[in-house]
PDB file of C-alpha atoms in Angstrom:
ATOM      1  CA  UNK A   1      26.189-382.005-115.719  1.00 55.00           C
ATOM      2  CA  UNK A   2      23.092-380.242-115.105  1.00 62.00           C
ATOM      3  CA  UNK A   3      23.357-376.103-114.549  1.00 61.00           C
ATOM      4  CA  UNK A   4      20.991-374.250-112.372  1.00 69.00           C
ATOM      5  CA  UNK A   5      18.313-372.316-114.493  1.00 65.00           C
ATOM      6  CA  UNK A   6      19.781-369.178-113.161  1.00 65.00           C
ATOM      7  CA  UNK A   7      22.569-369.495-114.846  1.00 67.00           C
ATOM      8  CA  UNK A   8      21.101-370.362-117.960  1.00 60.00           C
ATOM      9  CA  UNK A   9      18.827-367.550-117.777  1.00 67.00           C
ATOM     10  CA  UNK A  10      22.108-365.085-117.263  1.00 64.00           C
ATOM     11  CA  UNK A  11      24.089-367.042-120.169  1.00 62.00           C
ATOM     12  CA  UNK A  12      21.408-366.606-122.517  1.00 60.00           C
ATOM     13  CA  UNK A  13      21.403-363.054-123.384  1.00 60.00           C
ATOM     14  CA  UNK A  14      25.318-363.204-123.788  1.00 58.00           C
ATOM     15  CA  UNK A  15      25.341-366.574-126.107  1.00 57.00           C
ATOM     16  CA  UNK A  16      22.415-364.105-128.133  1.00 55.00           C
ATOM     17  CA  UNK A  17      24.241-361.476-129.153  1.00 57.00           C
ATOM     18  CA  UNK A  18      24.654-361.021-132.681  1.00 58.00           C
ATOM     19  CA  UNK A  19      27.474-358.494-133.025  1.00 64.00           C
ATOM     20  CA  UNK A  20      30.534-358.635-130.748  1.00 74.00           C
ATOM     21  CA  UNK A  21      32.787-355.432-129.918  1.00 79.00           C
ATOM     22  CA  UNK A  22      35.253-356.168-132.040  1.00 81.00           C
ATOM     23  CA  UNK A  23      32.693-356.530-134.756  1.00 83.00           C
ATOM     24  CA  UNK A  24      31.236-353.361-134.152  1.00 83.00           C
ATOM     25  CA  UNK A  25      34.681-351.551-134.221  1.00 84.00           C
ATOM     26  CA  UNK A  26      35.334-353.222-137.290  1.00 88.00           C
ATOM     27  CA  UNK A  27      31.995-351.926-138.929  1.00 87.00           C
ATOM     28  CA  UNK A  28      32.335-348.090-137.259  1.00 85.00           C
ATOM     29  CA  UNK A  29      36.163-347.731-138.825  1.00 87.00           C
ATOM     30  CA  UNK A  30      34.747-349.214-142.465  1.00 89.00           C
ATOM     31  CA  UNK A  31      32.142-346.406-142.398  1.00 85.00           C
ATOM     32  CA  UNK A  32      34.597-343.431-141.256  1.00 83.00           C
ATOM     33  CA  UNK A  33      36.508-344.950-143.958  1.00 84.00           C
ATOM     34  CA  UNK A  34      33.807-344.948-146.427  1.00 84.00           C
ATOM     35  CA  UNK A  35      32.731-341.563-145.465  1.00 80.00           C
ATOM     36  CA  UNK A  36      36.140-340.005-145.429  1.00 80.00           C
ATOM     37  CA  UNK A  37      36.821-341.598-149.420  1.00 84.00           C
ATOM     38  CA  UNK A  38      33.212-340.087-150.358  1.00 81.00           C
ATOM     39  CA  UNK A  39      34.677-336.564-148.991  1.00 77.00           C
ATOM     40  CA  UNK A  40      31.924-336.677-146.707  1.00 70.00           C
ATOM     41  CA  UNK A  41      31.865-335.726-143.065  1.00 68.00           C
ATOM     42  CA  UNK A  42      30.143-336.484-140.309  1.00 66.00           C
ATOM     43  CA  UNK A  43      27.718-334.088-138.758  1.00 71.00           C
ATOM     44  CA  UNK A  44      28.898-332.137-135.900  1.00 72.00           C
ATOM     45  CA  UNK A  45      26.170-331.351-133.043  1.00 75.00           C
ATOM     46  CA  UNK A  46      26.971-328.143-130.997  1.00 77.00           C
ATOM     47  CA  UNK A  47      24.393-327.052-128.185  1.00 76.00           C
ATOM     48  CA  UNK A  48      22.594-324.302-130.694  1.00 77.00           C
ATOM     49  CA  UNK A  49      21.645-327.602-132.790  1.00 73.00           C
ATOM     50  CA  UNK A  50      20.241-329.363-129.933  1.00 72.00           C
ATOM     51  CA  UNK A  51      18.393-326.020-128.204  1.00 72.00           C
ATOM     52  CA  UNK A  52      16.620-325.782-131.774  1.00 74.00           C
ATOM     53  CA  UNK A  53      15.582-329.394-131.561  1.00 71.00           C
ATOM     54  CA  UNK A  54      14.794-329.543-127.804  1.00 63.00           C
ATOM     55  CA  UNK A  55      11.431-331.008-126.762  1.00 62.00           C
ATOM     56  CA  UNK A  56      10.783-333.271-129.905  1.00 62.00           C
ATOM     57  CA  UNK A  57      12.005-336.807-130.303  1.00 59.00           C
ATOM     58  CA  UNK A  58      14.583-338.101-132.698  1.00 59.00           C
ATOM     59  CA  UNK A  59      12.354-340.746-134.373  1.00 58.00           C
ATOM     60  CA  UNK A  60       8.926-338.632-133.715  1.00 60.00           C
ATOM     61  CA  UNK A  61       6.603-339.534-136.226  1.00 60.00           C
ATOM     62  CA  UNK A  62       5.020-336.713-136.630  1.00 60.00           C
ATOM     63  CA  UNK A  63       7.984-335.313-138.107  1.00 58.00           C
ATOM     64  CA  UNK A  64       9.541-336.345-141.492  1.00 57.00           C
ATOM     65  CA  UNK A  65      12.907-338.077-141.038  1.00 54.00           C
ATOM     66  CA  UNK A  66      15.489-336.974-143.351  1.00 55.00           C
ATOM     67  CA  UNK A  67      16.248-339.695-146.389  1.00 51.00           C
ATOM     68  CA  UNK A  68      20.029-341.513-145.826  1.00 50.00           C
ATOM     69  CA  UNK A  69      22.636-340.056-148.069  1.00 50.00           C
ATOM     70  CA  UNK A  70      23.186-341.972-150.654  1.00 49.00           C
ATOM     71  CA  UNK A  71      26.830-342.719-149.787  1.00 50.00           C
ATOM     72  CA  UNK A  72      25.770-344.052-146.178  1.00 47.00           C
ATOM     73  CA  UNK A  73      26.251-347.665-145.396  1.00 50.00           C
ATOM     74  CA  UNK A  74      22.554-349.599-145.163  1.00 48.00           C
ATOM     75  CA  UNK A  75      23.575-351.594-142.630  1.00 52.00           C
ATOM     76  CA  UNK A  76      24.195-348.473-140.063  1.00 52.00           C
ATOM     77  CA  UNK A  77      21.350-345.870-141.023  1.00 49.00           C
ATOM     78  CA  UNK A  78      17.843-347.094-140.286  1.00 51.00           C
ATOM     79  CA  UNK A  79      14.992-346.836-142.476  1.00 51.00           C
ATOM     80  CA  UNK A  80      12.677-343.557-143.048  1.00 51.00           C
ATOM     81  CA  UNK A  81       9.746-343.580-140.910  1.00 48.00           C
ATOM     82  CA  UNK A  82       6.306-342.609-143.024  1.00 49.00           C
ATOM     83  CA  UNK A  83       4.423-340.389-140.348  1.00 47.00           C
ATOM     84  CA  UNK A  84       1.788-342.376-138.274  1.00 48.00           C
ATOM     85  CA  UNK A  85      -0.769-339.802-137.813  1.00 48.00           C
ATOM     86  CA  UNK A  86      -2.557-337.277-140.603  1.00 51.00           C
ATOM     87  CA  UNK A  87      -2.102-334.532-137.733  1.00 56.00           C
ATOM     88  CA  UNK A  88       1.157-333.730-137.137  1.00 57.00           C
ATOM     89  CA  UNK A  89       2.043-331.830-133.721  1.00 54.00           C
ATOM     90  CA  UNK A  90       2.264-328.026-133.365  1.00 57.00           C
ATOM     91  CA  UNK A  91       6.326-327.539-132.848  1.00 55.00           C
ATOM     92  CA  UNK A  92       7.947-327.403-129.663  1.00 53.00           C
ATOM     93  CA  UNK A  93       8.448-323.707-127.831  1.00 56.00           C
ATOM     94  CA  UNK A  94      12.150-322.429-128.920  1.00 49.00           C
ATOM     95  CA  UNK A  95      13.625-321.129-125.907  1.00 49.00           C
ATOM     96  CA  UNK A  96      15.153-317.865-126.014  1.00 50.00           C
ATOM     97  CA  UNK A  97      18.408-317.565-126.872  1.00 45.00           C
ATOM     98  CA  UNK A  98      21.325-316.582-123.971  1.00 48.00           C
ATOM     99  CA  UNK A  99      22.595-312.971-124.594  1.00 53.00           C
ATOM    100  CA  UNK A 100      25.849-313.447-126.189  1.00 50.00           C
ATOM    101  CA  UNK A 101      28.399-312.183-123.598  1.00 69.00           C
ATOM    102  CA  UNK A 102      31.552-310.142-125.474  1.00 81.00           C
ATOM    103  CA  UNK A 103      34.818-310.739-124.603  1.00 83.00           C
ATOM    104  CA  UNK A 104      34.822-307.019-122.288  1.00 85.00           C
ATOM    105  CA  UNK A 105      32.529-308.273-120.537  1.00 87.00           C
ATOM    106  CA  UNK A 106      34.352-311.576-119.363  1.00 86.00           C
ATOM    107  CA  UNK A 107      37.123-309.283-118.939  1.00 87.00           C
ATOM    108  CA  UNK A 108      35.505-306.974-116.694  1.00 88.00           C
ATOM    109  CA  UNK A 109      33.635-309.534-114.719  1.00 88.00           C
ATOM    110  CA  UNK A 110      37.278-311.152-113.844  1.00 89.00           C
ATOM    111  CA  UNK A 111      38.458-308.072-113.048  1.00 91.00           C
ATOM    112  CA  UNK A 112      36.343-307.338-110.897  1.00 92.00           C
ATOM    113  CA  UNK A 113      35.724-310.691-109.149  1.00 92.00           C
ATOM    114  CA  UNK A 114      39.347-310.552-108.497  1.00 92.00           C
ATOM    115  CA  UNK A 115      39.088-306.850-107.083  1.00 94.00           C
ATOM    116  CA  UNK A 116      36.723-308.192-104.547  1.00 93.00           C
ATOM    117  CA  UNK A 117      39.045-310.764-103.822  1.00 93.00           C
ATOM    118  CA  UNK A 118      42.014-308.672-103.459  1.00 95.00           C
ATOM    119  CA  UNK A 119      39.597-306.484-100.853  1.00 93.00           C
ATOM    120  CA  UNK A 120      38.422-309.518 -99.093  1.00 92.00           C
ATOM    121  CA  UNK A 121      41.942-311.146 -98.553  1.00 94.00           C
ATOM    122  CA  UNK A 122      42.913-307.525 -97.082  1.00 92.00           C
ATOM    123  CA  UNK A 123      40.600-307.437 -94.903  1.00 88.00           C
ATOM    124  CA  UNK A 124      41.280-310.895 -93.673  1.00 91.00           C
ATOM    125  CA  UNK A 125      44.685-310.224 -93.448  1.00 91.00           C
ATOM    126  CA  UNK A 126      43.867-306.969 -90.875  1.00 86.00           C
ATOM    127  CA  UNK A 127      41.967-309.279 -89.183  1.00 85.00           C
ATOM    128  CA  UNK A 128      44.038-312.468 -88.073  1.00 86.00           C
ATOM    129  CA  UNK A 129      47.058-309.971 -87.807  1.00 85.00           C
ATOM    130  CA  UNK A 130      44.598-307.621 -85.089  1.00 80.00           C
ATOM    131  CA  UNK A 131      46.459-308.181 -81.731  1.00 79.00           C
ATOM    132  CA  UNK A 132      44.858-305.627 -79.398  1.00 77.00           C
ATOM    133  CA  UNK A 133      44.329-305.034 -75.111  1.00 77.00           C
ATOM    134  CA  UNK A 134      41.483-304.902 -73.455  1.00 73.00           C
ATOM    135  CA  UNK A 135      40.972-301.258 -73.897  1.00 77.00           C
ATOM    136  CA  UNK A 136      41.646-301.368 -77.404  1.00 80.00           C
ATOM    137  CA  UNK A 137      39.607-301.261 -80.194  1.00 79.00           C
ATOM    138  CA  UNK A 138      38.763-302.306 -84.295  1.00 77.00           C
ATOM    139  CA  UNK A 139      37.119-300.988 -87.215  1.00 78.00           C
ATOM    140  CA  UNK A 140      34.918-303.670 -88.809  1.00 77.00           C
ATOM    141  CA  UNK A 141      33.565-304.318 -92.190  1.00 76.00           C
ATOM    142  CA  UNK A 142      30.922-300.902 -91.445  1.00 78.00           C
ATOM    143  CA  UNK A 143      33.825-298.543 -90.793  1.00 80.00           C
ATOM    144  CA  UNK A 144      32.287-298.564 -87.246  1.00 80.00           C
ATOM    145  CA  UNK A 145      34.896-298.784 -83.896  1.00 82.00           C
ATOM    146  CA  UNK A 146      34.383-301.891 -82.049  1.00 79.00           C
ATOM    147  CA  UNK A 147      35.497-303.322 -78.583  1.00 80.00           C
ATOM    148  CA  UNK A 148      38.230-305.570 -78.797  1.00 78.00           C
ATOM    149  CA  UNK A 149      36.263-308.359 -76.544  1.00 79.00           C
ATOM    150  CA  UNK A 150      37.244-312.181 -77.489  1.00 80.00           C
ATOM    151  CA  UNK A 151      33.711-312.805 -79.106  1.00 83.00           C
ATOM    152  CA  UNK A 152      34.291-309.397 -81.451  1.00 81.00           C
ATOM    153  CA  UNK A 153      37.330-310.403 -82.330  1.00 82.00           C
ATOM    154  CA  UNK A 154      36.238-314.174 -83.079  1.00 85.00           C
ATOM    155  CA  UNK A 155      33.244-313.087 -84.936  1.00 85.00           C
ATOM    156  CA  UNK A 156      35.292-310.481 -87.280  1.00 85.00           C
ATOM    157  CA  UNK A 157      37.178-313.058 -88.304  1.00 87.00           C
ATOM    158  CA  UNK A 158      34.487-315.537 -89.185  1.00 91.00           C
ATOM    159  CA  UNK A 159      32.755-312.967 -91.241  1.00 90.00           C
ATOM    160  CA  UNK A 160      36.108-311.884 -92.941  1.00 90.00           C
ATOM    161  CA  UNK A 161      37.386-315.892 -93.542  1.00 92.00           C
ATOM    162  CA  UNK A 162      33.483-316.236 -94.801  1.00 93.00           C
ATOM    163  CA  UNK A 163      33.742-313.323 -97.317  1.00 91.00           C
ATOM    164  CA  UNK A 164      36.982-314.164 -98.416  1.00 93.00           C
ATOM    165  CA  UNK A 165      35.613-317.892 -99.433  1.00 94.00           C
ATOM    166  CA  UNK A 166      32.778-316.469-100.978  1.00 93.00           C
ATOM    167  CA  UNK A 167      34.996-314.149-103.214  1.00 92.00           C
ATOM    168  CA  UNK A 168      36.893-317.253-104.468  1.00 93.00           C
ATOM    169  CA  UNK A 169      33.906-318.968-104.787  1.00 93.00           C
ATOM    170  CA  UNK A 170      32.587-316.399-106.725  1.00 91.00           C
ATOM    171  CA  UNK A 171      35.397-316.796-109.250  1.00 90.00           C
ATOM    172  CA  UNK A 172      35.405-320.134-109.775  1.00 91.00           C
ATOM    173  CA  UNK A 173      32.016-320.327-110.595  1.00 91.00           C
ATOM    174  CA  UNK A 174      32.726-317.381-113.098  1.00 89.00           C
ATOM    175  CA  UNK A 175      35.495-319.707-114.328  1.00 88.00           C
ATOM    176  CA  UNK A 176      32.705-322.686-114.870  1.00 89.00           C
ATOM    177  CA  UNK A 177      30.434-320.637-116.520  1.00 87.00           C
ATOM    178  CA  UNK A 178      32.890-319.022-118.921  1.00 87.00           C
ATOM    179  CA  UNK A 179      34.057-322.626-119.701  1.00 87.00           C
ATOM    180  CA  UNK A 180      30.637-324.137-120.443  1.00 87.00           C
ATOM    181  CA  UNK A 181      30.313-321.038-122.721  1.00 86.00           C
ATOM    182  CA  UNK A 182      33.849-321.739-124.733  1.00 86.00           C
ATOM    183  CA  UNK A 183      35.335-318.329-123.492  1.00 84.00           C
ATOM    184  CA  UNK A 184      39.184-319.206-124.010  1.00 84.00           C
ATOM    185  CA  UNK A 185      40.585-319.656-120.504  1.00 76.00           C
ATOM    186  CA  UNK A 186      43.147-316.909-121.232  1.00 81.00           C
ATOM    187  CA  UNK A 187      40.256-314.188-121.419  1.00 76.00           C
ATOM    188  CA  UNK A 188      39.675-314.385-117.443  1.00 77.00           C
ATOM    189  CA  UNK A 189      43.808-314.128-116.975  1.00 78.00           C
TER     190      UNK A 189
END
């Protein structure tokens, strides 16, 4: 039986491999377990450590490479790398750090995101409750008196509904942001 050389071509990379998945769990839980008995710990990266190494490479070899612990396994930490070039490069810009927001001030943006909610669900309350005759009249967002015509009424109530959305909008983006920055979700309560 003769297979097509497409297949062949496909099968080859598979029949290759030198390390199956079970293989490679096997070797990741003997080096947590070799790391844990050394009383060791693997390093933990948090965004600070990867602002301060934004815009150079990991294996950059213009930049010494730290030596493996002694207590790391060969097989899974790769060789230093001697630097390539006499000149090494200038280092990358460091960004400026984001102002460090307290916790009042999560606290009072909530509050006060919610405030405008609270105003814009009022108003959008007055305005799908308005039910007026033809020689009636509203107060809009302005504080200004307006006819009570179909198209007034229809557009008050777009721009209210809009607002409103907005508002919560508002808030959950507040809500996003305060979770990328770790702010304990019971802060914004």
């Amino acid at each position: 039986m003769r297979l097509p050389l497409g297949i062949v071509i496909a099968l080859v990379p598979a029949l290759a491999s030198g390390q199956s998945l079970s293989d490679a769990a096997r070797k990741e839980r003997e080096r947590r377990q070799k790391l844990k008995a050394s009383g060791g710990h693997a390093e933990v990266i948090t965004e600070e450590s990867l602002k301060a190494n934004k815009g150079s490479l990991a294996n950059d070899p213009g930049v010494a490479q730290p030596s493996p612990s002694p207590t790391a396994d060969p097989d899974s930490s790769p060789a230093p790398v001697k630097a390539a070039s006499p000149t090494p490069r200038p280092p990358a810009p460091v960004p400026p750090a984001a102002p460090v927001v307290s916790e009042q001030e999560w606290r009072g943006r909530a509050l006060e995101t919610r405030r405008r909610i609270a105003e814009r669900q009022r108003r959008y309350d007055y305005v799908s409750n308005l039910r007026l005759g033809p020689e009636d009249s509203f107060v809009d967002e302005h504080g200004k008196r307006v006819p009570a015509s179909p198209e007034n009424l229809a557009r008050a109530f777009a721009a209210a509904q809009l607002q409103l959305e907005e508002a919560k909008q508002d808030l959950e983006d507040l809500q996003e942001a305060a979770r990328r920055a770790n702010v304990p979700p019971g802060l914004l309560r």
